[in-house]
Every structure is written in structure tokens, then in C-alpha cells.
mmCIF file of C-alpha atoms in Angstrom:
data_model
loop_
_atom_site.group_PDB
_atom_site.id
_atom_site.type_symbol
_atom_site.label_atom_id
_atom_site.label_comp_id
_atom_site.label_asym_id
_atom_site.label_seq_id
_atom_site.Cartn_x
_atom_site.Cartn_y
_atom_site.Cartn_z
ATOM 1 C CA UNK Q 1 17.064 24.301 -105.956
ATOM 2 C CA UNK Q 2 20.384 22.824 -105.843
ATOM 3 C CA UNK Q 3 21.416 20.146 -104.018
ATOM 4 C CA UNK Q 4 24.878 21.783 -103.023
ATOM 5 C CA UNK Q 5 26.179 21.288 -99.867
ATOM 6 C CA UNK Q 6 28.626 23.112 -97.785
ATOM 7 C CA UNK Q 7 30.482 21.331 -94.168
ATOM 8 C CA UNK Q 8 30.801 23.587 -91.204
ATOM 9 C CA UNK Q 9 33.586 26.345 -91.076
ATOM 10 C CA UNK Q 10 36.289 25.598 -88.832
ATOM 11 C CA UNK Q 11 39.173 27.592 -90.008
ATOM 12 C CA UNK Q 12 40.757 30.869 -88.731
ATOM 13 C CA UNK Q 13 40.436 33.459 -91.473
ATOM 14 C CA UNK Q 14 37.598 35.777 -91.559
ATOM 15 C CA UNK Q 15 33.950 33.855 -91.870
ATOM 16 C CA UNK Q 16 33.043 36.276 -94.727
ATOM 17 C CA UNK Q 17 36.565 35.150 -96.744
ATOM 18 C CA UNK Q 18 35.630 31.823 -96.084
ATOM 19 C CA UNK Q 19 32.538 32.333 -97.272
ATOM 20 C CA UNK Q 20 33.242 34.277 -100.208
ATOM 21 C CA UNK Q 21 35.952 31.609 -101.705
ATOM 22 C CA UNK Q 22 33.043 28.675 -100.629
ATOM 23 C CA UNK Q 23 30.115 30.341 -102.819
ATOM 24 C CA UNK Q 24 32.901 31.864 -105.529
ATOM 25 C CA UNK Q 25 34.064 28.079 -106.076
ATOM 26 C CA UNK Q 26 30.439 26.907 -106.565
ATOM 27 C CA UNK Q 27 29.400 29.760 -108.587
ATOM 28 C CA UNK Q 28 32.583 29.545 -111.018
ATOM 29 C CA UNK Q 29 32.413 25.668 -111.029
ATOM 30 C CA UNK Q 30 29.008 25.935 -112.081
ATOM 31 C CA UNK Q 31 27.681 23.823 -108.729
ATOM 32 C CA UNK Q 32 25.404 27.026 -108.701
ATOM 33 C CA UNK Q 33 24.254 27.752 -112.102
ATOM 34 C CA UNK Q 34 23.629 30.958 -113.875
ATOM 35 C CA UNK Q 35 19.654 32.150 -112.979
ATOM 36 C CA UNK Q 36 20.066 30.563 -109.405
ATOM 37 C CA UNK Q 37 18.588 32.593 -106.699
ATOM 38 C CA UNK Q 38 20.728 32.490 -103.683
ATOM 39 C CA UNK Q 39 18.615 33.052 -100.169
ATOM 40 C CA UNK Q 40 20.185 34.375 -97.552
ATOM 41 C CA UNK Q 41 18.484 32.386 -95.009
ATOM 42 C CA UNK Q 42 18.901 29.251 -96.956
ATOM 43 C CA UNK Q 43 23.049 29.819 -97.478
ATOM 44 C CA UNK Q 44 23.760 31.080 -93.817
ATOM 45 C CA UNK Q 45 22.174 27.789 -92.551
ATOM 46 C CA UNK Q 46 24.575 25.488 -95.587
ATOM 47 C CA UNK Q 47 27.410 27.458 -94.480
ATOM 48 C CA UNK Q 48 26.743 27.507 -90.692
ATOM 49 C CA UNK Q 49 27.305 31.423 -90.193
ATOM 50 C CA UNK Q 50 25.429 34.391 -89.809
ATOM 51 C CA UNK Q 51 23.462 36.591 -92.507
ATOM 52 C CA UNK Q 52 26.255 39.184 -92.009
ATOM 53 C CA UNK Q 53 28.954 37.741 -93.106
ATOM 54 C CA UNK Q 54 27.209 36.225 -95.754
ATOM 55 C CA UNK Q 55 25.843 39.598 -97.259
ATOM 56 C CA UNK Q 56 29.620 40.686 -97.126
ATOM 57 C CA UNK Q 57 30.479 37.589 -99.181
ATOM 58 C CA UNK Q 58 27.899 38.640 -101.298
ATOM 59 C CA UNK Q 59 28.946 42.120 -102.151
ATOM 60 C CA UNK Q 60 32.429 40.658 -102.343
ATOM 61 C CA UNK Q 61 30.798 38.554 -105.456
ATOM 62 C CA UNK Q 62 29.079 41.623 -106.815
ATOM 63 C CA UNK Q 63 32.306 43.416 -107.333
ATOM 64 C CA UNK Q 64 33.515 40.441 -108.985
ATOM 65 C CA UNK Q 65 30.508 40.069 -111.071
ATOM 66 C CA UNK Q 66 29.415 37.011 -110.136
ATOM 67 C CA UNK Q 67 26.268 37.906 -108.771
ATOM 68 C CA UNK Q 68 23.716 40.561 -109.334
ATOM 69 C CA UNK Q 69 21.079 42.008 -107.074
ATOM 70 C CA UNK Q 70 17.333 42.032 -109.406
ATOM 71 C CA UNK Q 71 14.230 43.769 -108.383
ATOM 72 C CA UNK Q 72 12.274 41.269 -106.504
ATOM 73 C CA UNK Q 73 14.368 38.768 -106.836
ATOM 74 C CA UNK Q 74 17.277 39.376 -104.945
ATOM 75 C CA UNK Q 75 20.470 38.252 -105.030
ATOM 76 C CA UNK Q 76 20.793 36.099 -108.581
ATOM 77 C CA UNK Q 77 24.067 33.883 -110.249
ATOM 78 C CA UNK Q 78 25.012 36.111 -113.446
ATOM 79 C CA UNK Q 79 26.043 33.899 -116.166
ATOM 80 C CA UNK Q 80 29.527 35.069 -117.867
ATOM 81 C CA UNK Q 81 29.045 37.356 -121.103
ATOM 82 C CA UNK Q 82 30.490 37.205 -124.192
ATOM 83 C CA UNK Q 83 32.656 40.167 -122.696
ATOM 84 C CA UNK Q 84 34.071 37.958 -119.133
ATOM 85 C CA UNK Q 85 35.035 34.792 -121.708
ATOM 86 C CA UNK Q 86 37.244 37.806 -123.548
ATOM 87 C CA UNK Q 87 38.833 39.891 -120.543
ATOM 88 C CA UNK Q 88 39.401 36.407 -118.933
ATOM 89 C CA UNK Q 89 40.584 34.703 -122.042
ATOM 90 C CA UNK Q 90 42.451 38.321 -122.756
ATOM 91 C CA UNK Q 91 44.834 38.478 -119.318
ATOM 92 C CA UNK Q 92 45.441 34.822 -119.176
ATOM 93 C CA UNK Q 93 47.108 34.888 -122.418
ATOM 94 C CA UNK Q 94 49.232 37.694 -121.641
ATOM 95 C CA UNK Q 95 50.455 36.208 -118.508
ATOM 96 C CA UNK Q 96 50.890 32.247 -120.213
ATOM 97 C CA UNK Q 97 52.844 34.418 -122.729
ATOM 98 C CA UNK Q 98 55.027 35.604 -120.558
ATOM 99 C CA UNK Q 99 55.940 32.729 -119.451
ATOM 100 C CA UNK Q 100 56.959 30.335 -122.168
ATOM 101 C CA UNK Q 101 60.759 31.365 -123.078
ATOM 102 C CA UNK Q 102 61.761 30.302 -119.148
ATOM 103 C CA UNK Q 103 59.758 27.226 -119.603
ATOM 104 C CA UNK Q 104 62.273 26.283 -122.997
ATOM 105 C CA UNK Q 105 64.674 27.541 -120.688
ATOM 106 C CA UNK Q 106 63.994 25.367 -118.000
ATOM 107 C CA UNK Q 107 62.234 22.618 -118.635
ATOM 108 C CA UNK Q 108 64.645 19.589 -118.124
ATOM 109 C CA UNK Q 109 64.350 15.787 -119.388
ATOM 110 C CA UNK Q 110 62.812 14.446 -116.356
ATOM 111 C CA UNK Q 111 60.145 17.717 -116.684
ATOM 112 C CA UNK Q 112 59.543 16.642 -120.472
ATOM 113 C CA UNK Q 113 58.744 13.121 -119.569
ATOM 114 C CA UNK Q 114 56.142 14.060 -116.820
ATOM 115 C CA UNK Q 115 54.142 15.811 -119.529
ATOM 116 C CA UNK Q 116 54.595 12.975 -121.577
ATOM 117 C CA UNK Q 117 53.153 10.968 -118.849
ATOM 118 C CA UNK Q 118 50.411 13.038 -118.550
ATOM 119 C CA UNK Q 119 48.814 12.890 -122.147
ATOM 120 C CA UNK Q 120 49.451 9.312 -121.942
ATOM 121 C CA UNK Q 121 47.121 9.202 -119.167
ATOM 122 C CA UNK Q 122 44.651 11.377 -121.426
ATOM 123 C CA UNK Q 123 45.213 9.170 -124.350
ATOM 124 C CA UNK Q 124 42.923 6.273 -122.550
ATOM 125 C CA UNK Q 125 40.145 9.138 -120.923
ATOM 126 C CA UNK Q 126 39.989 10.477 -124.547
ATOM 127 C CA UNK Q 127 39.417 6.897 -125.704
ATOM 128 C CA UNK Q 128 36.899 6.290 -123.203
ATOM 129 C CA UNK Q 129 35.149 9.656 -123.945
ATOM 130 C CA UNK Q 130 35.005 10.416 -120.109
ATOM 131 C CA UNK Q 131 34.879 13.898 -120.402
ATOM 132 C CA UNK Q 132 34.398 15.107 -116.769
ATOM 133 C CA UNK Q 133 37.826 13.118 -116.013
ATOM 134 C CA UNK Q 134 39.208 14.738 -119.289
ATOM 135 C CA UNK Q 135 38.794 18.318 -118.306
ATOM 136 C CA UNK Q 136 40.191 18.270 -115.316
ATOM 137 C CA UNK Q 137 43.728 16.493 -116.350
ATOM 138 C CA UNK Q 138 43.959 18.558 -119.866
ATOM 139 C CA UNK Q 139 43.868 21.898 -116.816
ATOM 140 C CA UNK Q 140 46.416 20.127 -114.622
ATOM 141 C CA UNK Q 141 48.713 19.135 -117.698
ATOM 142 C CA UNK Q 142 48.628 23.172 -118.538
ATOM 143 C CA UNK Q 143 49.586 23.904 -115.136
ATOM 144 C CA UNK Q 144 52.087 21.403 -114.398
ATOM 145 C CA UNK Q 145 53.978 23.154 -118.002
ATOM 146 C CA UNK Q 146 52.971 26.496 -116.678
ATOM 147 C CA UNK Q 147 54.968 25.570 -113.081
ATOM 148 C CA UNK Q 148 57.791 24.610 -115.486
ATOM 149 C CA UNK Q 149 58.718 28.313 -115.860
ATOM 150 C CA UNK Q 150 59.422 28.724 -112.103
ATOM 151 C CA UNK Q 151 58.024 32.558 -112.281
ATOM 152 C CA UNK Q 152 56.793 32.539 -109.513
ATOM 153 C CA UNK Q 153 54.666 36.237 -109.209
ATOM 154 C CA UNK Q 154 53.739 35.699 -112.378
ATOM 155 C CA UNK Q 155 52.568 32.459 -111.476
ATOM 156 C CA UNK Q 156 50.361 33.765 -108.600
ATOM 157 C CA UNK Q 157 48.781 36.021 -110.533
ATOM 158 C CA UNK Q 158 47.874 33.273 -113.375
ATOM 159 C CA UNK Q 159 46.268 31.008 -109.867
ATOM 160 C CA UNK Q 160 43.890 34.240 -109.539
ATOM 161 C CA UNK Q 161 42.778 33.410 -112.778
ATOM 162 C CA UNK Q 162 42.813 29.155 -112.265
ATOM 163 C CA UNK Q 163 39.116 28.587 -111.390
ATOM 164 C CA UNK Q 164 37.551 30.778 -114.102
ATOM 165 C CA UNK Q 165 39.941 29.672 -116.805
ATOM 166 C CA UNK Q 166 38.974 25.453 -115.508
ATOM 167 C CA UNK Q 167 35.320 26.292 -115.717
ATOM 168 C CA UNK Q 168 36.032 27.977 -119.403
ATOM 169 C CA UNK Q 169 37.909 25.254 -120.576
ATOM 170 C CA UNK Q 170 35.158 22.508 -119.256
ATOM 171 C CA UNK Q 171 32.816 24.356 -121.891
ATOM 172 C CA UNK Q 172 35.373 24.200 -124.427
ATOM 173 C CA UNK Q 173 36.751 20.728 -123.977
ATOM 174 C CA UNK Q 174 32.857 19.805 -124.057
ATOM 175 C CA UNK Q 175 33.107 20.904 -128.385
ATOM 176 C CA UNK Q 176 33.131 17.561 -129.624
ATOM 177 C CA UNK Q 177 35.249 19.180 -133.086
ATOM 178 C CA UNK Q 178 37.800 20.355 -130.294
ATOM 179 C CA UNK Q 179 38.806 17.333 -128.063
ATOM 180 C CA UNK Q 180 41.268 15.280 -130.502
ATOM 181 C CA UNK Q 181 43.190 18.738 -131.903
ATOM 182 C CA UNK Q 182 43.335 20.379 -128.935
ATOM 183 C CA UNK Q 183 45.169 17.002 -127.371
ATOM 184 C CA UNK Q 184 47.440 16.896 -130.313
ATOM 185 C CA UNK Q 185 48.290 20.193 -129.907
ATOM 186 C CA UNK Q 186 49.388 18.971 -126.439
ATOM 187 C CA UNK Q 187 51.681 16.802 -128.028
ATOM 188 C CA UNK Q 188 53.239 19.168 -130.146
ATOM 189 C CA UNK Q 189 53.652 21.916 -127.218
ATOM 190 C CA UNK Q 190 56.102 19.122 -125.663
ATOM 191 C CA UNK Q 191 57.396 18.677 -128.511
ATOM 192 C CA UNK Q 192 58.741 22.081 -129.105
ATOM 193 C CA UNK Q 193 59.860 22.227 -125.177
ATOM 194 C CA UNK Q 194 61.834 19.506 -126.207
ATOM 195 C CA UNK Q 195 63.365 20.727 -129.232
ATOM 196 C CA UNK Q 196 64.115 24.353 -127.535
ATOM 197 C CA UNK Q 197 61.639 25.915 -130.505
ATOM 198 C CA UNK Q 198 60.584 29.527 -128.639
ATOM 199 C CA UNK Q 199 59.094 30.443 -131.793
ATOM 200 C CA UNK Q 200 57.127 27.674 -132.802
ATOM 201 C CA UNK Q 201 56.068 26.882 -128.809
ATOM 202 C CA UNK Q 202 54.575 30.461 -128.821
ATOM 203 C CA UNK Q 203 52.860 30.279 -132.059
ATOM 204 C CA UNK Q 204 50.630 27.035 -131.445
ATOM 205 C CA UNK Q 205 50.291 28.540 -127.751
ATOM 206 C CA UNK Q 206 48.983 31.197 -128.573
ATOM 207 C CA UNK Q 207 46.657 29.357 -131.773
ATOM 208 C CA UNK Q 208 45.957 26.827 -128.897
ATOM 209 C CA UNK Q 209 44.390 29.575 -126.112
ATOM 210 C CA UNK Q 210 42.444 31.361 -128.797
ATOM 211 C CA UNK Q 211 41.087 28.128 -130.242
ATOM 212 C CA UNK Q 212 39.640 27.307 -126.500
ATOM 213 C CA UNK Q 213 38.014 30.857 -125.864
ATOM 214 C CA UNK Q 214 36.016 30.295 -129.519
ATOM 215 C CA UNK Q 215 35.088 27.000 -128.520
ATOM 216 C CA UNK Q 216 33.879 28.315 -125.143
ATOM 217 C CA UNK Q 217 32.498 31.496 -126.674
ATOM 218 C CA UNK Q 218 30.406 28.879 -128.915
ATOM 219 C CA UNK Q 219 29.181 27.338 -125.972
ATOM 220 C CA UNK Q 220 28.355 30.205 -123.769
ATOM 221 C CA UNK Q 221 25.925 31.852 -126.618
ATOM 222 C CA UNK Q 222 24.302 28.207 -126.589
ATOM 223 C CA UNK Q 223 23.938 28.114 -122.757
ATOM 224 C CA UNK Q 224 22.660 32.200 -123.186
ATOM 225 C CA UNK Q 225 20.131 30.642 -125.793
ATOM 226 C CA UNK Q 226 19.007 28.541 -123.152
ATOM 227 C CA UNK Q 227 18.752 30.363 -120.186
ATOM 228 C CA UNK Q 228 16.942 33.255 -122.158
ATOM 229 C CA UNK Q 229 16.614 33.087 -126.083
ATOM 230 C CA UNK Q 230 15.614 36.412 -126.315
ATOM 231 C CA UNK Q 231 18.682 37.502 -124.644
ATOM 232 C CA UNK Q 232 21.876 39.514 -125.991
ATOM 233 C CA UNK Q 233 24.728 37.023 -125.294
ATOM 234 C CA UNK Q 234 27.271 39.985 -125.069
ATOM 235 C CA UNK Q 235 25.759 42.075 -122.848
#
């Protein structure tokens, strides 16, 4: 069992919403891995509620496909297919897309040299190799250029998207092959913001996204291996 803990619930919304976003945070950050059983009994009492609320968190999480219910078993974490990485991977892209020309557009010189400032940062985690740090600041850095665009409904729909893409791009920054040309493509993304280059910013963008869903895709059939070698990673 994990050793996952949850502090009481004192806010106003709904207990089950609450819940839901508590055990959708721990399931996408991988705090509950794939395989885990979760126990209603055991849960209520973490998260200091009822077992009603809870099952409606639950079913919230089934829709989602983050949990299953097995025979036996109960309610189970699913681990992501082959086929979540790509729809995930697939609608992110779209929306980043979407926003790149307002980014040139807006992005001034005091907006150019944050980003700057920010893979200067990374320069010394990359050094040290700290990789949990790493992952973490390469997300923020993509959504502090993201912000630049100032689309702000796109923008809200990309945040509905934030925790699945962060725990996808922990398993892809983890590639060893990946972590120095993924951060100089970094460099070269502000580079283009700063030379106004539309065409060449949404080439390596889109190179850049598609390079992180094969590294993550590389790692999710190794994690699948592990968790059931007999197993069809895309199913």
C-alpha cells in the first residue's frame, strides 16, 4: 500500500469535487500507481468523508478513465494506454498550436528574458542531473511561453489538460537520449520568439511535442512490460 496521505477537507465546494480533484491529482501524478487497489473504507478515512461521496468521486474517475472496476477486485488505478498518451498528446498540440502566432505577437523583451532566465536556471539542474527538479521547471517554462499568448479560453482549456500532460512529460524527460535536445530546443523556441520567426517557432514546436509523446510512448510500453509482460500496451 501506499503511503499517500490526504489532510482534512475544509473547503466549501462539494465533498465529492473535492474528492475527485484529491484522488485525480494522485492518480495522474502517479502518487497512486497503475495496479493500485483503492478501498473504500481505507480512502474515506485519508480523506475524512463518507463512502458516498467517495463512490461519486469514483465514478467521476471512471468516466475519465482513470480507474476501472475488476471482478473481485474492485475499484483498480488503470495505467494510460498507448491510445490516452495519443488523444492526450493529440488535443494538446492542437490547442499549443493555436497559440503560437499571438505569442510572436506578443511576447515583449522583458517576456523573452524571463524565459531566458528560466533555462538558465535549468542549465545548473541539467548539470546536476536532478531530474525530479528538472521536470517540473522544463513544464513551468512551457507554461510561462504558453501564458505569453494571452488567449485566455484557449488557455483554460490547455489547464484541463496541465496535470496529464506534467505526468507525460516526467516519463519523457526521464529518456536519458532526450534531456540535452529537448533543452536546446528550448533555447531555440526563444530564439525564434525573439526573432518574430512564426514559421520556424511552429516547426520545432510541433517536432518538439511529438518528440516528447515518443519518448513517453517508449516509456509507457516499458512500465506496461512491467506491470504485466504479457500485456497489449495499446489496449
Amino acid at each position: 500500500m501506499n503511503t499517500l496521505q490526504f489532510q482534512p477537507m475544509m473547503e466549501s465546494r462539494p465533498i465529492r469535487e473535492i474528492a475527485y480533484e484529491v484522488l485525480k491529482h494522485a492518480i495522474v501524478s502517479g502518487e497512486i500507481p497503475a495496479g493500485e487497489r483503492i478501498v473504500e473504507t481505507d480512502y474515506a478515512e485519508r480523506l475524512h468523508i463518507s463512502r458516498t461521496p467517495l463512490r461519486e468521486a469514483l465514478r467521476k474517475l471512471e468516466r475519465d478513465g482513470l480507474v476501472e472496476y475488476e471482478v473481485r477486485r474492485g475499484v483498480v488505478v488503470r495505467a494510460f494506454s498507448i491510445a490516452d498518451v495519443e488523444e492526450i498528446y493529440t488535443i494538446r498540440n492542437a490547442l499549443e498550436m493555436l497559440t503560437l502566432p499571438a505569442i510572436i505577437r506578443n511576447a515583449t523583451a522583458e517576456d523573452i528574458a524571463g524565459l531566458r532566465a528560466r533555462l538558465k536556471e535549468m542549465d545548473d539542474v541539467m548539470a546536476s542531473g536532478d531530474i525530479n527538479t528538472l521536470s517540473p521547471m522544463a513544464r513551468a517554462f512551457h507554461s510561462a511561453m504558453t501564458a505569453l499568448s494571452h488567449q485566455n479560453r484557449i488557455l483554460r482549456v490547455m489547464e484541463g489538460q496541465d496535470e496529464f500532460i506534467t505526468r507525460f512529460s516526467a516519463m519523457s524527460i526521464r529518456q536519458e537520449n532526450r534531456r540535452p535536445q529537448a533543452h536546446e530546443e528550448h533555447y531555440k523556441l526563444v530564439d525564434y520568439i525573439e526573432q518574430r520567426d512564426l514559421e520556424s517557432f511552429e516547426q520545432l514546436t510541433r517536432k518538439h511535442i511529438e518528440r516528447s509523446k515518443e519518448n513517453c510512448l517508449a516509456a509507457l510500453r516499458q512500465q506496461h512490460q512491467v506491470l504485466d509482460p504479457k500485456a497489449d500496451a495499446n489496449a
